[in-house]
Short mmCIF file of C-alpha atoms in Angstrom, two decimals:
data_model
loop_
_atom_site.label_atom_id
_atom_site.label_comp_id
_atom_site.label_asym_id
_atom_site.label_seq_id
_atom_site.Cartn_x
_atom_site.Cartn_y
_atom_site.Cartn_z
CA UNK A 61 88.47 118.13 47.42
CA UNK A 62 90.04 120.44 50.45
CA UNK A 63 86.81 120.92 52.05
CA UNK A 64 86.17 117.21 53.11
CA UNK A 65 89.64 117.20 54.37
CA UNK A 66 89.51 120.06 56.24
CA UNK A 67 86.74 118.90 58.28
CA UNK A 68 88.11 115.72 58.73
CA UNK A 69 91.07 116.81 60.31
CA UNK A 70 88.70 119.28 62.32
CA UNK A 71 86.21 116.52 63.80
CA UNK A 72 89.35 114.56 64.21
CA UNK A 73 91.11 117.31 66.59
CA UNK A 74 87.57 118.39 68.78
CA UNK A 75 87.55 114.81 69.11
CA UNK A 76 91.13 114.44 70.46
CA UNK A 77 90.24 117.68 72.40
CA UNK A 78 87.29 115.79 73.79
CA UNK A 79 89.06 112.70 74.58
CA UNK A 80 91.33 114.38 76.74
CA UNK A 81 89.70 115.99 79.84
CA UNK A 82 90.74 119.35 81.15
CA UNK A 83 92.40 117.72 84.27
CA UNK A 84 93.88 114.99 82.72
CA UNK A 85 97.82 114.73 83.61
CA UNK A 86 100.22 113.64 86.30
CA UNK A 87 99.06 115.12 89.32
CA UNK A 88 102.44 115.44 92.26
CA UNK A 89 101.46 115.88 95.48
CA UNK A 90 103.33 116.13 98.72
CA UNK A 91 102.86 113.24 101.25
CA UNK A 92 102.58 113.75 104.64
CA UNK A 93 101.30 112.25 108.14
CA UNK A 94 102.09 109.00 110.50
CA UNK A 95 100.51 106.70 112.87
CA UNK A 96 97.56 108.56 113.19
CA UNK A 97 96.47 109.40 109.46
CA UNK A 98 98.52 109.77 105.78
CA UNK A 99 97.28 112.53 103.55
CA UNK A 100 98.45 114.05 99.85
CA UNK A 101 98.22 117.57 99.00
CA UNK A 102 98.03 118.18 95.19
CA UNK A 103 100.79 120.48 93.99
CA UNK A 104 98.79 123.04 91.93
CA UNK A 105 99.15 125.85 89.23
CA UNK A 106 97.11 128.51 87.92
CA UNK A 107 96.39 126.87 84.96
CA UNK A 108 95.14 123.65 83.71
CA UNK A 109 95.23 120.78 84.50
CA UNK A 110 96.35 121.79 87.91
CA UNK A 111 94.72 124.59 88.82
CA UNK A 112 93.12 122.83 92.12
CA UNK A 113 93.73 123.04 95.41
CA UNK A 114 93.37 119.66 97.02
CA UNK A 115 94.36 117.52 100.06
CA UNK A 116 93.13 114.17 100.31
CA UNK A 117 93.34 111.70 103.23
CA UNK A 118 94.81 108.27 101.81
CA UNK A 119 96.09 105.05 102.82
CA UNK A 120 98.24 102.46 100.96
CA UNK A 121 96.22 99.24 100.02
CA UNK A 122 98.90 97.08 101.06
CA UNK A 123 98.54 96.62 104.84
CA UNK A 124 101.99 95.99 105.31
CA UNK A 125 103.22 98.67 103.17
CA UNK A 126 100.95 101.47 104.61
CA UNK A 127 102.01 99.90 108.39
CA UNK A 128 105.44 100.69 106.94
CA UNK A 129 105.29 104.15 105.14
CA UNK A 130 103.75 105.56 108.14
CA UNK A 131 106.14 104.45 110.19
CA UNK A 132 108.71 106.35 108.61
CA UNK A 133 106.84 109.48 107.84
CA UNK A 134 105.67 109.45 111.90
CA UNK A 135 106.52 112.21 114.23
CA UNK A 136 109.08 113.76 111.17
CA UNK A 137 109.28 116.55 108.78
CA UNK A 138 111.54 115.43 106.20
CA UNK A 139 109.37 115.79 102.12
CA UNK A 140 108.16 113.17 100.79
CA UNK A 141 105.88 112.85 97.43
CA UNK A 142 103.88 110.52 94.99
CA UNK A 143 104.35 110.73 91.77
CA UNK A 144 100.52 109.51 90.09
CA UNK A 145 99.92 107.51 86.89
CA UNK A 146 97.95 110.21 85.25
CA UNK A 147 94.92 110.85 86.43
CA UNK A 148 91.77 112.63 85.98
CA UNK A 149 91.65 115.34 88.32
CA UNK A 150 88.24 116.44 88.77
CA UNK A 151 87.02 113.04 89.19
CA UNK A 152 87.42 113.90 92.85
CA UNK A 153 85.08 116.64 92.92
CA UNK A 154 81.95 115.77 95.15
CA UNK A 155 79.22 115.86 92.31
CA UNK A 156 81.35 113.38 90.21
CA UNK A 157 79.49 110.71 88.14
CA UNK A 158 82.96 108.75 88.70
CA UNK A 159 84.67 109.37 91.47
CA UNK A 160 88.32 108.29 91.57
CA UNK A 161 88.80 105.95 94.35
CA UNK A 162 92.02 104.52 93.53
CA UNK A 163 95.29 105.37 91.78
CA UNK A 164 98.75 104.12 91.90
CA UNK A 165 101.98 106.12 92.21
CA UNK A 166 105.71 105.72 93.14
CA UNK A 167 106.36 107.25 97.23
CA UNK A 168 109.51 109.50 96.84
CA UNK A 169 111.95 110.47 99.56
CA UNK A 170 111.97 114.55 98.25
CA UNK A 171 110.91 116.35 95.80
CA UNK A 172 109.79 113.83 92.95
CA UNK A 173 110.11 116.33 89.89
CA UNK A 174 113.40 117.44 91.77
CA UNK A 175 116.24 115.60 93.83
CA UNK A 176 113.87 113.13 95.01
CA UNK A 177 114.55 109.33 94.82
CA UNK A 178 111.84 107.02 95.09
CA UNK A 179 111.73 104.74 98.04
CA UNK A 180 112.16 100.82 97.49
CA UNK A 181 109.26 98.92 98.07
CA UNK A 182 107.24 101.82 97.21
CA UNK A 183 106.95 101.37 92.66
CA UNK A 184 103.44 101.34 91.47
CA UNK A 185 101.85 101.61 94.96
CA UNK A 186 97.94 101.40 95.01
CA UNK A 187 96.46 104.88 96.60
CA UNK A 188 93.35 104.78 98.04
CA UNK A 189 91.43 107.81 98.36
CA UNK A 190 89.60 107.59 101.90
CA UNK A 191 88.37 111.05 101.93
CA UNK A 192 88.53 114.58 100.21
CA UNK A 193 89.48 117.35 102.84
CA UNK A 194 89.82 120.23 100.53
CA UNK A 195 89.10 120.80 96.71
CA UNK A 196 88.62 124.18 95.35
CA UNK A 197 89.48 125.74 91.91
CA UNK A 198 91.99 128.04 91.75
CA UNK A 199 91.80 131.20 89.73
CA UNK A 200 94.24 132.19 87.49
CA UNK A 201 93.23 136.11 87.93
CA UNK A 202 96.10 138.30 90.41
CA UNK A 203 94.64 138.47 93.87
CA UNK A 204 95.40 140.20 97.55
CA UNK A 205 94.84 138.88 100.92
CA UNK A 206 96.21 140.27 103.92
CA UNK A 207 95.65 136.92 105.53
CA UNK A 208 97.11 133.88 105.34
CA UNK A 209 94.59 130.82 106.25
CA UNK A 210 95.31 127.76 106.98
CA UNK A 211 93.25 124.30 106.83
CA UNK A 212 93.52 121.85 109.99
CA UNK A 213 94.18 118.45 108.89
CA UNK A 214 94.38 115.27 111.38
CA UNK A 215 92.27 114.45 113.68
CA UNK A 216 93.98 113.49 116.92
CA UNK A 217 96.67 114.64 118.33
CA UNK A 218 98.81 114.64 114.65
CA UNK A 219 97.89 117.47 113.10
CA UNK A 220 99.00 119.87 110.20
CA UNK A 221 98.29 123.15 108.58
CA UNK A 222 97.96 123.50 105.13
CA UNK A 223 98.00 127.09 103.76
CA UNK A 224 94.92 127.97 101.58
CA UNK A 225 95.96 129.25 98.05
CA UNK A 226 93.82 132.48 97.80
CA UNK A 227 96.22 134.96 96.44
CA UNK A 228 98.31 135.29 93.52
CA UNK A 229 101.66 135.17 93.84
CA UNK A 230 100.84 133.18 96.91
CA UNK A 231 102.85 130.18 98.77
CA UNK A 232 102.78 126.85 99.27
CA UNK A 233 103.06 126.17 103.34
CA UNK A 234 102.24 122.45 105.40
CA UNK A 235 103.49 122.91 108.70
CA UNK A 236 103.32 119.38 111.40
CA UNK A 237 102.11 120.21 114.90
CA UNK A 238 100.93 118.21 117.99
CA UNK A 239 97.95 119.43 119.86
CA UNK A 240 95.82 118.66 122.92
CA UNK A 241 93.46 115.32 122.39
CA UNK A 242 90.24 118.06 122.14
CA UNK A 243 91.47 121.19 120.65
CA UNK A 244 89.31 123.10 117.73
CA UNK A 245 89.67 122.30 114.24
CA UNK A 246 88.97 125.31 113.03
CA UNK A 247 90.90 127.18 110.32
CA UNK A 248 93.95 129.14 111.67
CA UNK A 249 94.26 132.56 110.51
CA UNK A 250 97.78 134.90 110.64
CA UNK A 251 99.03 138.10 109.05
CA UNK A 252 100.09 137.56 105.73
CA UNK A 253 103.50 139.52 104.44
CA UNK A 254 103.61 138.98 100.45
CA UNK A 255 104.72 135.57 99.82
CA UNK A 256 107.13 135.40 102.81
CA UNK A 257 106.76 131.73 104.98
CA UNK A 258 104.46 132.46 108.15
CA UNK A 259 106.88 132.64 111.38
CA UNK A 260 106.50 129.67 113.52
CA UNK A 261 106.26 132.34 116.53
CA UNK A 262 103.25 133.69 114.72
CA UNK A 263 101.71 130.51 114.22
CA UNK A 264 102.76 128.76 117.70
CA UNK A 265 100.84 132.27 119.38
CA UNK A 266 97.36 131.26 116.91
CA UNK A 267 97.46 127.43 117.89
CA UNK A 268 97.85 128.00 121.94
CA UNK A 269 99.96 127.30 124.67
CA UNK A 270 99.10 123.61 124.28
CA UNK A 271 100.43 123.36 120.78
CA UNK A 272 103.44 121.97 119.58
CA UNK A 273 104.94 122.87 116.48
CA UNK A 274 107.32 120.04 114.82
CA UNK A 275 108.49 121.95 111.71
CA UNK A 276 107.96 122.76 107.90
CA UNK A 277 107.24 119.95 106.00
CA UNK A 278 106.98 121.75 102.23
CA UNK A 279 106.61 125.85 101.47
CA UNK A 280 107.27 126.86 98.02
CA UNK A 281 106.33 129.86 95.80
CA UNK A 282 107.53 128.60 92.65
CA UNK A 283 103.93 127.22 91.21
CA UNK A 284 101.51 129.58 92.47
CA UNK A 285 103.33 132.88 91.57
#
């Protein structure tokens, strides 16, 4: 009489376990650009369901409300974030049978999971994905680099660095910085000290005499220790 129920319950929880993908959950991200572009980088873990690394251009799919949003977020390094619906993470992977090309989230003025408050106007916005810059799996195993790279994002004169997570304990680092109309967007590559933030000197002297730097936007080592 057991043994029927047994299984039951068994099917029942591999198909619960199937039901629910490995990337499936609310997936933060810090919010960043202007007048020139509006990206989202993923706030990621070691471990599932955020254990990716990814930074996504975007745009609001309200005119008027994206014409808006980067209007505030232009030229300034004050954090902002979404807070998703849940999502399926790996749906934005390039091989995808269904990519995600939309998903709605509240904009917040700080940290959303913090002292963030979310911006009025902003509830249930519709996200759309226009392109994925960077999406790479993180592993969970303890790593050493001596380097600290960082991704280019923005293509005119409105850029950002983004540090790569390739380390653990590693940091989270977006840094805003205004270049010349044609400079490289190559990766930018600096010393690496632990988990301590990059120096702006350091990272003014790898950009050029041309660059700009406007600030930190988000750094963190809390997630990726």
């Amino acid at each position: 009489m057991l043994r029927p129920l047994f299984l039951s319950l068994f099917l029942f929880a591999a198909s619960l376990a199937h039901a629910t993908p490995p990337t499936w959950g609310v997936h933060g991200m810090v919010l960043f650009g202007g007048q020139q572009g509006l990206y989202a980088s993923h706030l990621p873990m070691f471990h599932a369901p955020h254990d990716y690394q990814v930074v996504l251009q975007v745009r609001l799919a309200d005119p008027a409300l994206d014409a808006r949003l980067r209007a505030q977020l232009d030229g300034r390094t004050a954090l902002w974030t979404l807070e998703p619906e849940r999502f399926e993470l790996a749906r934005l992977l390039p091989d995808t049978p269904q990519p995600l090309r939309q998903f709605r989230a509240t904009v917040v003025r700080g940290h959303f999971e913090k002292d963030g408050q979310a911006e009025p106007g902003y509830a249930d916005a519709a996200i759309v994905v226009e392109r994925v810059l960077l999406m790479r799996r993180l592993s969970p195993a303890p790593a050493v680099s001596a380097s600290a790279r960082y991704l280019q994002v923005g293509d005119g004169t409105q850029r950002f660095l983004v540090k790569r997570i390739d380390s653990r304990p590693d940091f989270e680092h977006i840094v805003a910085w205004t270049s010349a109309a044609q400079a490289p967007h190559g990766d930018i590559v600096a010393s690496k000290s632990g988990v301590q933030e990059t120096p702006a000197s350091v990272l003014r002297t790898r950009l050029g005499k041309t660059a700009a730097l406007r600030g930190t936007l988000y750094f963190s080592t809390e997630d990726v220790r």
